[in-house]
PDB file of C-alpha atoms in Angstrom:
ATOM      1  CA  MET W   3      -8.002  14.572  14.112  1.00 95.00           C
ATOM      2  CA  ILE W   4      -8.606  12.957  10.748  1.00 97.00           C
ATOM      3  CA  LYS W   5      -7.921   9.223  11.035  1.00 98.00           C
ATOM      4  CA  THR W   6      -5.881   8.254   7.984  1.00 98.00           C
ATOM      5  CA  GLY W   7      -4.807   4.695   7.287  1.00 98.00           C
ATOM      6  CA  ILE W   8      -1.494   4.263   5.472  1.00 98.00           C
ATOM      7  CA  PHE W   9      -1.534   1.111   3.340  1.00 97.00           C
ATOM      8  CA  GLY W  10       1.874   0.887   1.700  1.00 94.00           C
ATOM      9  CA  GLY W  11       2.934  -1.235  -1.218  1.00 92.00           C
ATOM     10  CA  SER W  12       4.388  -1.267  -4.685  1.00 93.00           C
ATOM     11  CA  PHE W  13       0.915  -1.696  -6.251  1.00 95.00           C
ATOM     12  CA  ASN W  14       2.694  -3.197  -9.250  1.00 96.00           C
ATOM     13  CA  PRO W  15      -0.099  -3.119 -10.467  1.00 96.00           C
ATOM     14  CA  ILE W  16      -2.956  -2.140  -8.184  1.00 97.00           C
ATOM     15  CA  HIS W  17      -5.704  -4.790  -8.267  1.00 96.00           C
ATOM     16  CA  VAL W  18      -9.223  -5.458  -7.015  1.00 94.00           C
ATOM     17  CA  GLY W  19      -7.886  -7.175  -3.881  1.00 92.00           C
ATOM     18  CA  HIS W  20      -6.018  -4.032  -2.791  1.00 94.00           C
ATOM     19  CA  ILE W  21      -9.123  -1.913  -3.255  1.00 96.00           C
ATOM     20  CA  ALA W  22     -11.501  -4.353  -1.515  1.00 92.00           C
ATOM     21  CA  LEU W  23      -9.109  -4.677   1.427  1.00 93.00           C
ATOM     22  CA  ALA W  24      -8.740  -0.892   1.765  1.00 95.00           C
ATOM     23  CA  GLN W  25     -12.537  -0.492   1.682  1.00 95.00           C
ATOM     24  CA  ALA W  26     -13.031  -3.175   4.348  1.00 92.00           C
ATOM     25  CA  ILE W  27     -10.416  -1.598   6.613  1.00 94.00           C
ATOM     26  CA  LEU W  28     -11.933   1.859   6.106  1.00 95.00           C
ATOM     27  CA  ARG W  29     -15.345   0.574   7.227  1.00 93.00           C
ATOM     28  CA  GLN W  30     -14.318  -1.822   9.992  1.00 92.00           C
ATOM     29  CA  CYS W  31     -11.706   0.358  11.674  1.00 93.00           C
ATOM     30  CA  GLY W  32     -13.558   3.654  11.688  1.00 94.00           C
ATOM     31  CA  LEU W  33     -11.022   5.479   9.540  1.00 97.00           C
ATOM     32  CA  ASP W  34     -11.800   8.672   7.655  1.00 98.00           C
ATOM     33  CA  GLU W  35      -9.516   7.791   4.734  1.00 98.00           C
ATOM     34  CA  VAL W  36      -7.082   5.171   3.514  1.00 98.00           C
ATOM     35  CA  TRP W  37      -4.090   6.317   1.505  1.00 98.00           C
ATOM     36  CA  LEU W  38      -2.551   3.675  -0.741  1.00 98.00           C
ATOM     37  CA  MET W  39       1.081   4.739  -0.332  1.00 97.00           C
ATOM     38  CA  LEU W  40       2.979   3.743  -3.453  1.00 96.00           C
ATOM     39  CA  SER W  41       6.483   2.756  -2.497  1.00 92.00           C
ATOM     40  CA  PRO W  42       9.364   3.489  -4.841  1.00 88.00           C
ATOM     41  CA  GLN W  43      11.308   0.557  -3.344  1.00 67.00           C
ATOM     42  CA  ASN W  44      10.610  -1.669  -0.357  1.00 58.00           C
ATOM     43  CA  PRO W  45      13.939  -2.162   1.475  1.00 56.00           C
ATOM     44  CA  LEU W  46      12.950  -5.731   2.417  1.00 56.00           C
ATOM     45  CA  LYS W  47      11.976  -6.792  -1.123  1.00 58.00           C
ATOM     46  CA  GLN W  48      13.837  -7.386  -4.331  1.00 61.00           C
ATOM     47  CA  GLU W  49      11.461  -6.042  -6.956  1.00 56.00           C
ATOM     48  CA  THR W  50      13.076  -6.721 -10.311  1.00 66.00           C
ATOM     49  CA  ASP W  51      10.161  -5.853 -12.587  1.00 78.00           C
ATOM     50  CA  LEU W  52       8.914  -2.730 -10.829  1.00 88.00           C
ATOM     51  CA  LEU W  53       7.102  -0.484 -13.300  1.00 93.00           C
ATOM     52  CA  ASP W  54       8.036   3.204 -13.399  1.00 92.00           C
ATOM     53  CA  ASP W  55       6.836   5.079 -10.294  1.00 93.00           C
ATOM     54  CA  GLN W  56       4.740   7.627 -12.163  1.00 95.00           C
ATOM     55  CA  LEU W  57       2.997   4.987 -14.307  1.00 96.00           C
ATOM     56  CA  ARG W  58       2.062   2.940 -11.218  1.00 96.00           C
ATOM     57  CA  TYR W  59       0.772   6.093  -9.526  1.00 97.00           C
ATOM     58  CA  GLU W  60      -1.306   7.153 -12.542  1.00 97.00           C
ATOM     59  CA  MET W  61      -2.849   3.666 -12.807  1.00 98.00           C
ATOM     60  CA  ALA W  62      -3.675   3.669  -9.088  1.00 98.00           C
ATOM     61  CA  GLN W  63      -5.272   7.113  -9.355  1.00 98.00           C
ATOM     62  CA  LYS W  64      -7.361   6.009 -12.320  1.00 98.00           C
ATOM     63  CA  ALA W  65      -8.377   2.745 -10.589  1.00 98.00           C
ATOM     64  CA  LEU W  66      -9.544   4.687  -7.515  1.00 98.00           C
ATOM     65  CA  GLU W  67     -11.606   7.324  -9.325  1.00 97.00           C
ATOM     66  CA  GLY W  68     -14.999   7.386  -7.656  1.00 95.00           C
ATOM     67  CA  VAL W  69     -13.915   5.085  -4.800  1.00 97.00           C
ATOM     68  CA  GLU W  70     -15.033   6.906  -1.659  1.00 97.00           C
ATOM     69  CA  GLY W  71     -12.428   7.380   1.090  1.00 98.00           C
ATOM     70  CA  ILE W  72      -9.522   5.662  -0.720  1.00 98.00           C
ATOM     71  CA  LYS W  73      -6.813   7.600  -2.545  1.00 98.00           C
ATOM     72  CA  ALA W  74      -3.522   6.887  -4.257  1.00 98.00           C
ATOM     73  CA  CYS W  75      -0.592   8.674  -2.666  1.00 98.00           C
ATOM     74  CA  ASN W  76       2.857   9.310  -4.137  1.00 97.00           C
ATOM     75  CA  TYR W  77       4.263  11.011  -1.019  1.00 97.00           C
ATOM     76  CA  GLU W  78       7.179   8.565  -0.679  1.00 95.00           C
ATOM     77  CA  PHE W  79       8.451   9.355  -4.175  1.00 94.00           C
ATOM     78  CA  ARG W  80      10.042  12.560  -2.864  1.00 92.00           C
ATOM     79  CA  LEU W  81      11.639  10.933   0.192  1.00 93.00           C
ATOM     80  CA  PRO W  82      15.111   9.335   0.275  1.00 87.00           C
ATOM     81  CA  LYS W  83      15.364   5.760  -1.015  1.00 84.00           C
ATOM     82  CA  PRO W  84      15.051   3.106   0.143  1.00 81.00           C
ATOM     83  CA  SER W  85      11.708   3.927   1.644  1.00 80.00           C
ATOM     84  CA  TYR W  86      11.523   3.308   5.400  1.00 91.00           C
ATOM     85  CA  THR W  87       8.091   3.434   7.010  1.00 94.00           C
ATOM     86  CA  TRP W  88       9.298   5.249  10.136  1.00 96.00           C
ATOM     87  CA  ASN W  89      10.787   8.010   7.976  1.00 95.00           C
ATOM     88  CA  THR W  90       7.543   8.319   5.995  1.00 96.00           C
ATOM     89  CA  LEU W  91       5.410   8.457   9.142  1.00 97.00           C
ATOM     90  CA  GLN W  92       7.625  11.162  10.677  1.00 97.00           C
ATOM     91  CA  HIS W  93       7.375  13.333   7.550  1.00 97.00           C
ATOM     92  CA  LEU W  94       3.625  12.778   7.227  1.00 97.00           C
ATOM     93  CA  THR W  95       3.071  13.751  10.877  1.00 97.00           C
ATOM     94  CA  GLU W  96       5.046  16.979  10.364  1.00 97.00           C
ATOM     95  CA  ASP W  97       3.309  17.873   7.097  1.00 97.00           C
ATOM     96  CA  TYR W  98      -0.227  16.948   8.215  1.00 98.00           C
ATOM     97  CA  PRO W  99      -0.551  17.840  11.932  1.00 97.00           C
ATOM     98  CA  ASP W 100      -4.364  17.549  11.711  1.00 97.00           C
ATOM     99  CA  ARG W 101      -4.160  13.807  11.004  1.00 98.00           C
ATOM    100  CA  GLU W 102      -3.598  10.666  13.018  1.00 98.00           C
ATOM    101  CA  PHE W 103      -1.740   8.182  10.825  1.00 98.00           C
ATOM    102  CA  ILE W 104      -2.517   4.495  11.343  1.00 97.00           C
ATOM    103  CA  LEU W 105      -0.244   1.931   9.701  1.00 97.00           C
ATOM    104  CA  ILE W 106      -1.951  -0.906   7.808  1.00 96.00           C
ATOM    105  CA  ILE W 107       0.176  -4.014   7.188  1.00 94.00           C
ATOM    106  CA  GLY W 108      -0.320  -7.637   6.274  1.00 90.00           C
ATOM    107  CA  GLY W 109       0.339 -10.546   8.584  1.00 88.00           C
ATOM    108  CA  ASP W 110       3.415 -11.437   6.519  1.00 87.00           C
ATOM    109  CA  ASN W 111       4.944  -8.042   7.299  1.00 90.00           C
ATOM    110  CA  TRP W 112       3.870  -8.252  10.931  1.00 92.00           C
ATOM    111  CA  ALA W 113       5.770 -11.543  11.217  1.00 92.00           C
ATOM    112  CA  GLN W 114       8.990  -9.714  10.291  1.00 93.00           C
ATOM    113  CA  PHE W 115       8.129  -6.357  11.873  1.00 95.00           C
ATOM    114  CA  GLU W 116      11.140  -6.494  14.193  1.00 95.00           C
ATOM    115  CA  ARG W 117      13.349  -6.212  11.075  1.00 94.00           C
ATOM    116  CA  TRP W 118      11.829  -2.840  10.200  1.00 94.00           C
ATOM    117  CA  ARG W 119      13.859   0.281  10.901  1.00 95.00           C
ATOM    118  CA  CYS W 120      12.709   1.943  14.167  1.00 96.00           C
ATOM    119  CA  TRP W 121       9.885  -0.569  14.624  1.00 96.00           C
ATOM    120  CA  LYS W 122       9.598   0.170  18.355  1.00 97.00           C
ATOM    121  CA  ASP W 123       9.132   3.865  17.587  1.00 97.00           C
ATOM    122  CA  ILE W 124       6.416   3.028  15.073  1.00 97.00           C
ATOM    123  CA  LEU W 125       4.543   1.072  17.752  1.00 97.00           C
ATOM    124  CA  ARG W 126       5.124   3.799  20.332  1.00 97.00           C
ATOM    125  CA  HIS W 127       3.702   6.587  18.152  1.00 96.00           C
ATOM    126  CA  HIS W 128       1.197   4.963  15.776  1.00 97.00           C
ATOM    127  CA  ARG W 129      -1.617   2.454  15.823  1.00 96.00           C
ATOM    128  CA  VAL W 130      -1.022  -0.582  13.631  1.00 96.00           C
ATOM    129  CA  ILE W 131      -3.771  -2.547  11.905  1.00 94.00           C
ATOM    130  CA  VAL W 132      -2.724  -6.028  10.827  1.00 91.00           C
ATOM    131  CA  TYR W 133      -4.724  -7.989   8.269  1.00 86.00           C
ATOM    132  CA  PRO W 134      -6.079 -10.576   7.658  1.00 71.00           C
ATOM    133  CA  ARG W 135      -5.806 -12.407  10.994  1.00 51.00           C
ATOM    134  CA  GLY W 136      -3.580 -12.762  13.982  1.00 50.00           C
ATOM    135  CA  ASN W 137      -3.332 -12.310  17.687  1.00 44.00           C
ATOM    136  CA  VAL W 138      -1.580  -8.949  17.644  1.00 46.00           C
ATOM    137  CA  ILE W 139      -2.319  -5.239  17.989  1.00 51.00           C
ATOM    138  CA  GLY W 140      -5.353  -3.983  16.067  1.00 54.00           C
ATOM    139  CA  THR W 141      -6.055  -7.012  13.908  1.00 55.00           C
ATOM    140  CA  ILE W 142      -9.121  -7.230  11.752  1.00 64.00           C
ATOM    141  CA  ASP W 143     -10.696 -10.082   9.896  1.00 64.00           C
ATOM    142  CA  VAL W 144     -11.310  -9.331   6.238  1.00 66.00           C
ATOM    143  CA  PRO W 145     -12.015 -11.666   3.362  1.00 62.00           C
ATOM    144  CA  LEU W 146      -8.959 -12.335   1.261  1.00 64.00           C
ATOM    145  CA  ILE W 147      -9.338 -11.999  -2.456  1.00 71.00           C
ATOM    146  CA  ASN W 148      -7.042 -14.557  -4.012  1.00 79.00           C
ATOM    147  CA  VAL W 149      -5.158 -12.313  -6.445  1.00 86.00           C
ATOM    148  CA  SER W 150      -1.646 -10.902  -6.478  1.00 90.00           C
ATOM    149  CA  SER W 151       0.232  -8.360  -8.550  1.00 93.00           C
ATOM    150  CA  THR W 152       2.844 -11.038  -9.336  1.00 92.00           C
ATOM    151  CA  GLU W 153       0.114 -13.312 -10.717  1.00 94.00           C
ATOM    152  CA  ILE W 154      -1.312 -10.463 -12.807  1.00 96.00           C
ATOM    153  CA  ARG W 155       2.088  -9.601 -14.310  1.00 95.00           C
ATOM    154  CA  GLY W 156       2.626 -13.279 -15.140  1.00 95.00           C
ATOM    155  CA  ARG W 157      -0.782 -13.582 -16.788  1.00 96.00           C
ATOM    156  CA  VAL W 158      -0.073 -10.532 -18.954  1.00 97.00           C
ATOM    157  CA  LYS W 159       3.298 -11.968 -20.036  1.00 96.00           C
ATOM    158  CA  ARG W 160       1.566 -15.272 -20.930  1.00 96.00           C
ATOM    159  CA  HIS W 161      -1.216 -13.378 -22.787  1.00 96.00           C
ATOM    160  CA  GLN W 162      -3.876 -14.687 -20.382  1.00 96.00           C
ATOM    161  CA  PRO W 163      -6.926 -12.604 -19.419  1.00 96.00           C
ATOM    162  CA  ILE W 164      -6.847 -10.374 -16.336  1.00 96.00           C
ATOM    163  CA  THR W 165     -10.530  -9.426 -16.431  1.00 94.00           C
ATOM    164  CA  ASN W 166     -11.939  -8.992 -12.896  1.00 93.00           C
ATOM    165  CA  LEU W 167      -8.415  -9.050 -11.402  1.00 94.00           C
ATOM    166  CA  VAL W 168      -7.830  -5.325 -11.940  1.00 96.00           C
ATOM    167  CA  PRO W 169     -10.390  -2.530 -12.229  1.00 96.00           C
ATOM    168  CA  ALA W 170     -11.765  -2.525 -15.772  1.00 96.00           C
ATOM    169  CA  VAL W 171     -10.754   1.109 -16.217  1.00 97.00           C
ATOM    170  CA  ILE W 172      -7.018   0.180 -16.069  1.00 97.00           C
ATOM    171  CA  GLU W 173      -7.095  -3.286 -17.662  1.00 96.00           C
ATOM    172  CA  GLY W 174      -5.745  -2.004 -21.012  1.00 96.00           C
ATOM    173  CA  LEU W 175      -2.953  -0.056 -19.299  1.00 96.00           C
ATOM    174  CA  VAL W 176      -1.877  -3.082 -17.260  1.00 97.00           C
ATOM    175  CA  GLU W 177      -1.763  -5.207 -20.408  1.00 96.00           C
ATOM    176  CA  LYS W 178       0.248  -2.515 -22.192  1.00 95.00           C
ATOM    177  CA  TYR W 179       2.775  -1.797 -19.416  1.00 95.00           C
ATOM    178  CA  TYR W 180       3.443  -5.341 -18.196  1.00 95.00           C
ATOM    179  CA  GLN W 181       3.890  -7.178 -21.526  1.00 91.00           C
TER     180      GLN W 181
END
């Protein structure tokens, strides 16, 4: 079985923290791959300035070119909205029977995991890796890079530099799309 981590998010935009975290999880948890699963809409979040799905996906693909073991994934774009993790995991398991899917979530999501649709089924059928810290199933300790997509969008709107916050290869696109 190919061990594939599913790291979901809006990646609005993808930034160096996302990539560094995915790389650390890939190494520390013995995964074969990490798929950054771009979500069209998180049912627990109000995302008012969510960039077009395809533009976010194209930026993520470009940002991950040459990054070993990490790939952008638009699988959820074809599933019903809002996007529920249990639904995604069921479809992935059917479509990729040669893979074991491991859910990767942040401690903030773990704290509200009982609000997720079919959360008990997720735990029953899939391993869960929680970052950065905590006393729960499959936690790892990774360095946090103090950057957020919200901060990046704000900096672009204020015409402040975003150098070193996003991969250089997509810096111009982020500045263009989030003005």
